[in-house]
mmCIF file of C-alpha atoms in Angstrom:
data_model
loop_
_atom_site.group_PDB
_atom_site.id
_atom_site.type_symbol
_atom_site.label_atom_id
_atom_site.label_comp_id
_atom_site.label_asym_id
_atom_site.label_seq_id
_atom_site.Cartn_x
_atom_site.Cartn_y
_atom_site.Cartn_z
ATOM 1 C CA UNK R 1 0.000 0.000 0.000
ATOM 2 C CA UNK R 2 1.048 3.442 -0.820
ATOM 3 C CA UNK R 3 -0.020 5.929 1.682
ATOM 4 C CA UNK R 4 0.384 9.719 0.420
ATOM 5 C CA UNK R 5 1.814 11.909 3.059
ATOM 6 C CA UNK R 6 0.016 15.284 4.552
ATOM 7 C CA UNK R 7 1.945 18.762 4.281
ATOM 8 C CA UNK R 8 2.568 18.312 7.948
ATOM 9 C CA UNK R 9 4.257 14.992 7.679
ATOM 10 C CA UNK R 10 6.587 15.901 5.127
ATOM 11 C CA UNK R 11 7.053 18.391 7.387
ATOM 12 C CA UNK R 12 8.116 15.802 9.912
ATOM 13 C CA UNK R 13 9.972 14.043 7.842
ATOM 14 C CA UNK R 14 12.085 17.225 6.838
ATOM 15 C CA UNK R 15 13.097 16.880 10.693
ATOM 16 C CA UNK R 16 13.851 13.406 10.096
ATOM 17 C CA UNK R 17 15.616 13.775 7.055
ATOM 18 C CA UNK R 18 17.651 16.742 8.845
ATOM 19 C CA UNK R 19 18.822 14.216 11.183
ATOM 20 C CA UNK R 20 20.511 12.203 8.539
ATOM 21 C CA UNK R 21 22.325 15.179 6.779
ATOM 22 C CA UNK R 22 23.871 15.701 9.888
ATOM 23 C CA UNK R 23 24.710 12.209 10.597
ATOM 24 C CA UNK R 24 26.607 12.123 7.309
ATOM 25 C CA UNK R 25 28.728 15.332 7.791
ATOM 26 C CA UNK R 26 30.093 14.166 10.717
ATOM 27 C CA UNK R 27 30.882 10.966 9.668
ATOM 28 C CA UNK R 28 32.304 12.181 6.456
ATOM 29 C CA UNK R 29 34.097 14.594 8.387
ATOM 30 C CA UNK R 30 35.480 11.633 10.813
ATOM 31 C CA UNK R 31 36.640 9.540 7.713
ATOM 32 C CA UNK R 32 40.134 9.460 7.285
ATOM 33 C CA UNK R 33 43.050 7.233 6.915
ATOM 34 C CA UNK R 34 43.392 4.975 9.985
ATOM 35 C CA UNK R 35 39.939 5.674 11.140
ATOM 36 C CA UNK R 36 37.950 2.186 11.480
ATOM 37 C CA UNK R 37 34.693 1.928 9.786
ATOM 38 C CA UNK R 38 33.302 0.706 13.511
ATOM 39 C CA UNK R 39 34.552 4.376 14.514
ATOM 40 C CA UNK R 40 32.790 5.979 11.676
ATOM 41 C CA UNK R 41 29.214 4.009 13.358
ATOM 42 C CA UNK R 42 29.667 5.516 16.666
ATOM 43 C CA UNK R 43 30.359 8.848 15.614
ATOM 44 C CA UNK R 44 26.758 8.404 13.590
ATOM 45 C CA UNK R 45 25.103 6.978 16.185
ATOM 46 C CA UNK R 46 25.935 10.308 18.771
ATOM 47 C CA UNK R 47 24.353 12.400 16.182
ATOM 48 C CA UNK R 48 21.066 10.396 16.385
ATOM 49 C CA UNK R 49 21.555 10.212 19.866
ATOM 50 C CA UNK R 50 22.095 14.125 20.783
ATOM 51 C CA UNK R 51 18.842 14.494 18.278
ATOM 52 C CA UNK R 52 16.711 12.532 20.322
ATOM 53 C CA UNK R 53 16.137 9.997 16.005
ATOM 54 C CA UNK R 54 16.650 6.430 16.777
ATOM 55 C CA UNK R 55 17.860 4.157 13.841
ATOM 56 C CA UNK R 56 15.637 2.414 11.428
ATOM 57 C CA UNK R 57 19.024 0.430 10.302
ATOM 58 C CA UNK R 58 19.885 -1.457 14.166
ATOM 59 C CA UNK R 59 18.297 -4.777 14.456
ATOM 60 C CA UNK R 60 16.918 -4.234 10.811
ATOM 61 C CA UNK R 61 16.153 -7.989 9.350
ATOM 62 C CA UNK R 62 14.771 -8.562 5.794
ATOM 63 C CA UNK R 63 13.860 -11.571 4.503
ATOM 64 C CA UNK R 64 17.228 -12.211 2.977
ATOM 65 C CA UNK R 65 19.427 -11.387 6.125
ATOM 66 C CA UNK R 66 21.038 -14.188 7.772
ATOM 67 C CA UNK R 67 21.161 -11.868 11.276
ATOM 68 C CA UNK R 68 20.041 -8.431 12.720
ATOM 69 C CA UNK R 69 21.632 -5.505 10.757
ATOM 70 C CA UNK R 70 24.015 -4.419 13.408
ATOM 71 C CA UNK R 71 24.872 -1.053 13.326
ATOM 72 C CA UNK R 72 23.187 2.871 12.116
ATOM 73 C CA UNK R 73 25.184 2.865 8.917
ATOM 74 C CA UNK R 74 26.094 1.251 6.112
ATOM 75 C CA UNK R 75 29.949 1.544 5.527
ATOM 76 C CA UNK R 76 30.643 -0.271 1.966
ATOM 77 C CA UNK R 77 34.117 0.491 0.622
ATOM 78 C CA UNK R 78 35.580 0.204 -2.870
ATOM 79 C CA UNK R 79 34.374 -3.057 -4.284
ATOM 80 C CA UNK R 80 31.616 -3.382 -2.123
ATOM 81 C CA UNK R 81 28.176 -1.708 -3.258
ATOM 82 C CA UNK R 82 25.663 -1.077 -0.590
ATOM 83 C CA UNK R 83 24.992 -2.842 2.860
ATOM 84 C CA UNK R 84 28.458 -3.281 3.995
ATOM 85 C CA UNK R 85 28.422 -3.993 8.060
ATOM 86 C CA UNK R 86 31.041 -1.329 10.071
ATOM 87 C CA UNK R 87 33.881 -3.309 11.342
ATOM 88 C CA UNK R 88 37.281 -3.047 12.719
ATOM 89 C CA UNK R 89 38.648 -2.356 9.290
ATOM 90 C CA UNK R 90 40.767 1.032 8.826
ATOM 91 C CA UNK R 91 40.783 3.150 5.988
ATOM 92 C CA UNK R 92 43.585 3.043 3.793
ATOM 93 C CA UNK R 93 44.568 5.968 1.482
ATOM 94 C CA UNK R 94 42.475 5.978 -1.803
ATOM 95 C CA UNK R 95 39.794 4.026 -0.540
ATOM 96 C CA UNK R 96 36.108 4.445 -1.949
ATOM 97 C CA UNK R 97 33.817 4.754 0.684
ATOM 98 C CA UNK R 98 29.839 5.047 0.461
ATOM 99 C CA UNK R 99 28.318 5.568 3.738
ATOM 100 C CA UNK R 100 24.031 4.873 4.387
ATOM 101 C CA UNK R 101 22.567 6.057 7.193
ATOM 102 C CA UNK R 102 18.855 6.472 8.386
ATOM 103 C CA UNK R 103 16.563 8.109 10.823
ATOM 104 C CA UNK R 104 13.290 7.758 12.588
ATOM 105 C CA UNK R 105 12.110 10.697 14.408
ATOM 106 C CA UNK R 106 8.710 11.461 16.226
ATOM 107 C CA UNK R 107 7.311 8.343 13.701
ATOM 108 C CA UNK R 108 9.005 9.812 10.626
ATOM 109 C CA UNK R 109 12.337 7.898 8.734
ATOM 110 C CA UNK R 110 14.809 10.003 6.740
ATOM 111 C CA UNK R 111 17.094 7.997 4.467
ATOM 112 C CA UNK R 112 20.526 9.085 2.470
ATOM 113 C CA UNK R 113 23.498 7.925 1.354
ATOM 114 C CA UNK R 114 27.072 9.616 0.218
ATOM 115 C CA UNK R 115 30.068 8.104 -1.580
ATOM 116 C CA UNK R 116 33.640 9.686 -1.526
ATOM 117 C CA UNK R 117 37.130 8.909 -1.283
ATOM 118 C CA UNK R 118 39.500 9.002 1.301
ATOM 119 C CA UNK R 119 42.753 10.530 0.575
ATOM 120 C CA UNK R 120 44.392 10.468 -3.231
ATOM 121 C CA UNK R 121 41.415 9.164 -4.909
ATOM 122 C CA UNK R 122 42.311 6.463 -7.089
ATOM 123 C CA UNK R 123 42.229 6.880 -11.158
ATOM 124 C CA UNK R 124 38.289 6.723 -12.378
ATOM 125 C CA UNK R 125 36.471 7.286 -8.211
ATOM 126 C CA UNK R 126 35.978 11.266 -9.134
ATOM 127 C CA UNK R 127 34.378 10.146 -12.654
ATOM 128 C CA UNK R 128 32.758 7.066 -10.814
ATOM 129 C CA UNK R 129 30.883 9.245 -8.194
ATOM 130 C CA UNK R 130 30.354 12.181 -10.323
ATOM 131 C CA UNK R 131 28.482 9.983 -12.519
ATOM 132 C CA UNK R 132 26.436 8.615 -9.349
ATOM 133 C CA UNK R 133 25.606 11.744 -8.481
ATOM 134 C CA UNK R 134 24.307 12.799 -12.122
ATOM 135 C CA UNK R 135 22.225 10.073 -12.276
ATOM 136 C CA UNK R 136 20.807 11.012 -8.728
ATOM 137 C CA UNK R 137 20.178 14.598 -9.938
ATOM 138 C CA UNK R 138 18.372 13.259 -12.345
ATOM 139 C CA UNK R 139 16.071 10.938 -11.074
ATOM 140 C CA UNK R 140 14.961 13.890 -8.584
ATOM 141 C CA UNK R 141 14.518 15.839 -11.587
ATOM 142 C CA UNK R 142 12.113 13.100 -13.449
ATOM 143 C CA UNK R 143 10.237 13.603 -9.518
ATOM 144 C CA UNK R 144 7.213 15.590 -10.436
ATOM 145 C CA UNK R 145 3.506 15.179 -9.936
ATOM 146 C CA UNK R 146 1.785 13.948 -13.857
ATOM 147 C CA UNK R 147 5.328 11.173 -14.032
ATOM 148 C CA UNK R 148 5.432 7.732 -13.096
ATOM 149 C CA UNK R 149 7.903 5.993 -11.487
ATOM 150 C CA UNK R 150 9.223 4.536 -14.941
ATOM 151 C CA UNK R 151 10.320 8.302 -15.640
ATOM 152 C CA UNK R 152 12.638 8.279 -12.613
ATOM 153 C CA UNK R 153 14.200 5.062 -13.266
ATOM 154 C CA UNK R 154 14.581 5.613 -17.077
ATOM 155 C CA UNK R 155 16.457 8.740 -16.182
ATOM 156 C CA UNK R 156 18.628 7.201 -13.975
ATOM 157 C CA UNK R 157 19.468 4.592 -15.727
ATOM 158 C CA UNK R 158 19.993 6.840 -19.010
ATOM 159 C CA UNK R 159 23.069 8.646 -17.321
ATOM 160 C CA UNK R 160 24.571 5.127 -15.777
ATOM 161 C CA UNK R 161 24.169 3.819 -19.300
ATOM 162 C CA UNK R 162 26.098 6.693 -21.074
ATOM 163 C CA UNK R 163 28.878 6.759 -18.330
ATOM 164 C CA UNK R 164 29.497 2.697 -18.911
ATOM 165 C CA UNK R 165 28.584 1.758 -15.657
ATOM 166 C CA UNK R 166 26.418 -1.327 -14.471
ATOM 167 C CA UNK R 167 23.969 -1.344 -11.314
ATOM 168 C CA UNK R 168 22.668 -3.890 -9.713
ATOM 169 C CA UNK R 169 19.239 -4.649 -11.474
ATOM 170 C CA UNK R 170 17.389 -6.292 -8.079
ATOM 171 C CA UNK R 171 18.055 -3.273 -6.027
ATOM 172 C CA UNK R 172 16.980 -0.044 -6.150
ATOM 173 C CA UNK R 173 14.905 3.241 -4.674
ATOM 174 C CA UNK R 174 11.517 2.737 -2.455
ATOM 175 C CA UNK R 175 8.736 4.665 -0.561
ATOM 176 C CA UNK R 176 9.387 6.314 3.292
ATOM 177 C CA UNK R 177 7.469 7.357 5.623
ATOM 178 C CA UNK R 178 6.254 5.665 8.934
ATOM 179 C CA UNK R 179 8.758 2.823 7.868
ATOM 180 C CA UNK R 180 12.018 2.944 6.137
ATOM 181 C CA UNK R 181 10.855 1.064 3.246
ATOM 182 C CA UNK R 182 7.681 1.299 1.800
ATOM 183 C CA UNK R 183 5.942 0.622 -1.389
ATOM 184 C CA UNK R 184 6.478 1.529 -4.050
ATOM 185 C CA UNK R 185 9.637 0.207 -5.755
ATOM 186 C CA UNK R 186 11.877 2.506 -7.449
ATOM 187 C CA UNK R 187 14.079 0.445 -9.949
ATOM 188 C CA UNK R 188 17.406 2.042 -11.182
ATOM 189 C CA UNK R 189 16.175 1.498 -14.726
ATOM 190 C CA UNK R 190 12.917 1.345 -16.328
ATOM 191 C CA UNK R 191 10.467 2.838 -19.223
ATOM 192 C CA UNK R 192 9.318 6.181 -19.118
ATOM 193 C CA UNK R 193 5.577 6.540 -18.244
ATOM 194 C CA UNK R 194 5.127 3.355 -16.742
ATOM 195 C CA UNK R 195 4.625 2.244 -13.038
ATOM 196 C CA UNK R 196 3.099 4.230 -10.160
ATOM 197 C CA UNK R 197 1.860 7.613 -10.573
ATOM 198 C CA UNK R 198 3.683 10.817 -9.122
ATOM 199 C CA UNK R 199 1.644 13.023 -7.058
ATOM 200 C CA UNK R 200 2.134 15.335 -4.433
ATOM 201 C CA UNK R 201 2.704 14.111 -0.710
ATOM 202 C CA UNK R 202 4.607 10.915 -1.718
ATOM 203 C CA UNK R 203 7.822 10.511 -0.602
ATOM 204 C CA UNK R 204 11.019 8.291 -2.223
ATOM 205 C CA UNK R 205 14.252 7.332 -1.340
ATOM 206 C CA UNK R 206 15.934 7.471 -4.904
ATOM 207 C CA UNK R 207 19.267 5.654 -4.889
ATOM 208 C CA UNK R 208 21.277 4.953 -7.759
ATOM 209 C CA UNK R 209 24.132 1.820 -6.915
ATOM 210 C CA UNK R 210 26.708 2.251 -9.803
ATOM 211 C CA UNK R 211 29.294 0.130 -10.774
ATOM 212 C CA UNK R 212 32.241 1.321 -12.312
ATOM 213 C CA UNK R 213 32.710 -2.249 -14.419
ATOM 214 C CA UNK R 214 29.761 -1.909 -16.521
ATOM 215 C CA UNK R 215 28.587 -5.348 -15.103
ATOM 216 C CA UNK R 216 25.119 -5.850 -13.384
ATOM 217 C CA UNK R 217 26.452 -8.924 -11.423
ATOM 218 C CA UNK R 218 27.329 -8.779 -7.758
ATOM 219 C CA UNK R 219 28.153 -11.516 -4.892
ATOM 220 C CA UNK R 220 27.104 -11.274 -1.203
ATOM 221 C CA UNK R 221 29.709 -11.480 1.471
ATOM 222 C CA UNK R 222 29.549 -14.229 3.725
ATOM 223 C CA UNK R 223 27.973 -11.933 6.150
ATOM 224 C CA UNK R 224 24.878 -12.446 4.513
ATOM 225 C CA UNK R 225 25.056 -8.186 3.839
ATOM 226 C CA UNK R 226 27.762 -6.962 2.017
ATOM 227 C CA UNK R 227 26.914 -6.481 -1.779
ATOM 228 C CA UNK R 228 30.124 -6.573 -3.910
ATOM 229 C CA UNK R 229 30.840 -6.255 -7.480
ATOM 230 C CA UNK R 230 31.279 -9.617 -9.502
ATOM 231 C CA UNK R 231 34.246 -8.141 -11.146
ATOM 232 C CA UNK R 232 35.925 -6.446 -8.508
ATOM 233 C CA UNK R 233 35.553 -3.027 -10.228
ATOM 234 C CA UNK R 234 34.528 0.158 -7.713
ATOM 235 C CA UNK R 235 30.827 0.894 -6.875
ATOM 236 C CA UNK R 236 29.418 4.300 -5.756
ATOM 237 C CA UNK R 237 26.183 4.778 -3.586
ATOM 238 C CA UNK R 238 24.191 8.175 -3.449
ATOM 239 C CA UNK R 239 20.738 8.413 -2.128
ATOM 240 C CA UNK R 240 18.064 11.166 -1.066
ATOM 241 C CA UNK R 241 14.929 11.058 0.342
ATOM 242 C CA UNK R 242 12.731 12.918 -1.921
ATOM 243 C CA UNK R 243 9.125 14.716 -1.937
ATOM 244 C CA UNK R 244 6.907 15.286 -4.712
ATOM 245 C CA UNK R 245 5.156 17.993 -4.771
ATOM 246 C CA UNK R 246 3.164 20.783 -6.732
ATOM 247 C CA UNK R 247 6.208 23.116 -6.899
ATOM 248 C CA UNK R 248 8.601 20.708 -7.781
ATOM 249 C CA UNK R 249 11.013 17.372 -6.329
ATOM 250 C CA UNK R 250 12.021 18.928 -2.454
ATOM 251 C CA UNK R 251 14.934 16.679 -0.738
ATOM 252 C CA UNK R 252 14.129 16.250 2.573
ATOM 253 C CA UNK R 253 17.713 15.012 3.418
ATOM 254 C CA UNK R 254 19.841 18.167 3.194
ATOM 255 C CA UNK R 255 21.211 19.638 6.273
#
């Protein structure tokens, strides 16, 4: 079910998204060579603390999870795409890093991710998240009341397409709201004017998941979590949570 949010909840859930866009400054401004990605989780977890949010991410168990999700972020670095778990590991100079992180405040979930490098970026990371970040621009773009769905996954797949990359085709953007994920399904690639309709009050996370190979394929870690690249190649990870309304796509998860 798709439930269409009220001016005052996406009020809410401007709070919420707030929250997150905090969250990921300070871990971003944490990262650093030497700095463990368990480090980076703690540093999140005092900004949902000190804001009173609580994480839709700890405990979190799909159907496809061997265990509990156990930690606020996701911390997925160089080959590894989304979900990676925050462990003892240190950052090394050049390293990708994407970094996930949600919030649920006074009923309302925020949702975001970033991707950057740590360091010297290594040859093809700018290029790699630059073109994450187009494809994220436009998706939000493609958000307007009168489109479907189809129109925000053809446009984000149009720009990972022309910049050679691959994504993984079972994963993509959803609804938010009371919950972190909602219906409906936002696919990284689709046909324009097809799938749910765009109107005002509905809110997405839109999330393109490129993959600097130009391979679709991808392996899960042992962990059960951890989405890596078949080939090894770098992935990037960007994400807003996004309303549509009359006047246009408004990102609820800027600072």
């Amino acid at each position: 079910m798709v439930e269409i949010k009220t001016d005052t909840a996406l009020e809410a859930m401007r709070e919420a998204g707030r929250v997150v866009a905090h969250a990921l400054t300070a871990v971003r401004e944490a990262a650093g060579v030497g700095v463990s990605l368990a480090e980076l989780d703690e540093v999140a977890r005092a900004v949902l603390a000190a804001a009173g949010a609580r994480s839709p991410f700890l405990g979190y168990r799909p159907s496809f999870a061997p265990t509990p999700f156990p930690a606020v972020i996701c911390t997925s670095v160089n080959d590894a795409v989304v979900h990676g778990i925050p462990t003892g590991h240190r950052l090394r100079d050049g390293d990708l890093v994407s970094v996930d992180c949600g919030a649920t405040l006074d009923g309302w979930s925020g949702d975001a991710a970033i991707s950057f490098t740590v360091g010297t970026p290594r040859p093809g990371d700018p290029e790699l998240i630059d073109a994450t970040r187009r494809a994220l621009d436009a998706g939000i773009a493609a958000a307007v009341p009168g489109n479907r769905i189809g129109d925000i996954s053809h446009a984000i797949g149009t720009v990972a397409a022309a910049a050679g990359c691959g994504m993984p085709a079972d994963f993509g953007g959803h609804g938010i709201g009371r919950r972190m994920h909602e219906d409906p399904h936002v696919p990284n690639r689709g046909r324009p004017g097809r799938g749910f309709p765009l109107r005002h009050g509905l809110v997405l996370a839109i999330e393109p998941m490129l993959m600097a190979g130009g391979r679709d394929a991808y392996r899960a870690d042992p962990d059960g979590w951890t989405l890596r690249t078949a080939d090894g190649s770098r992935a990037a990870h960007i994400e807003h949570t996004v309303a549509i309304t009359k006047d246009g796509p408004r990102i609820l998860t800027l600072p």
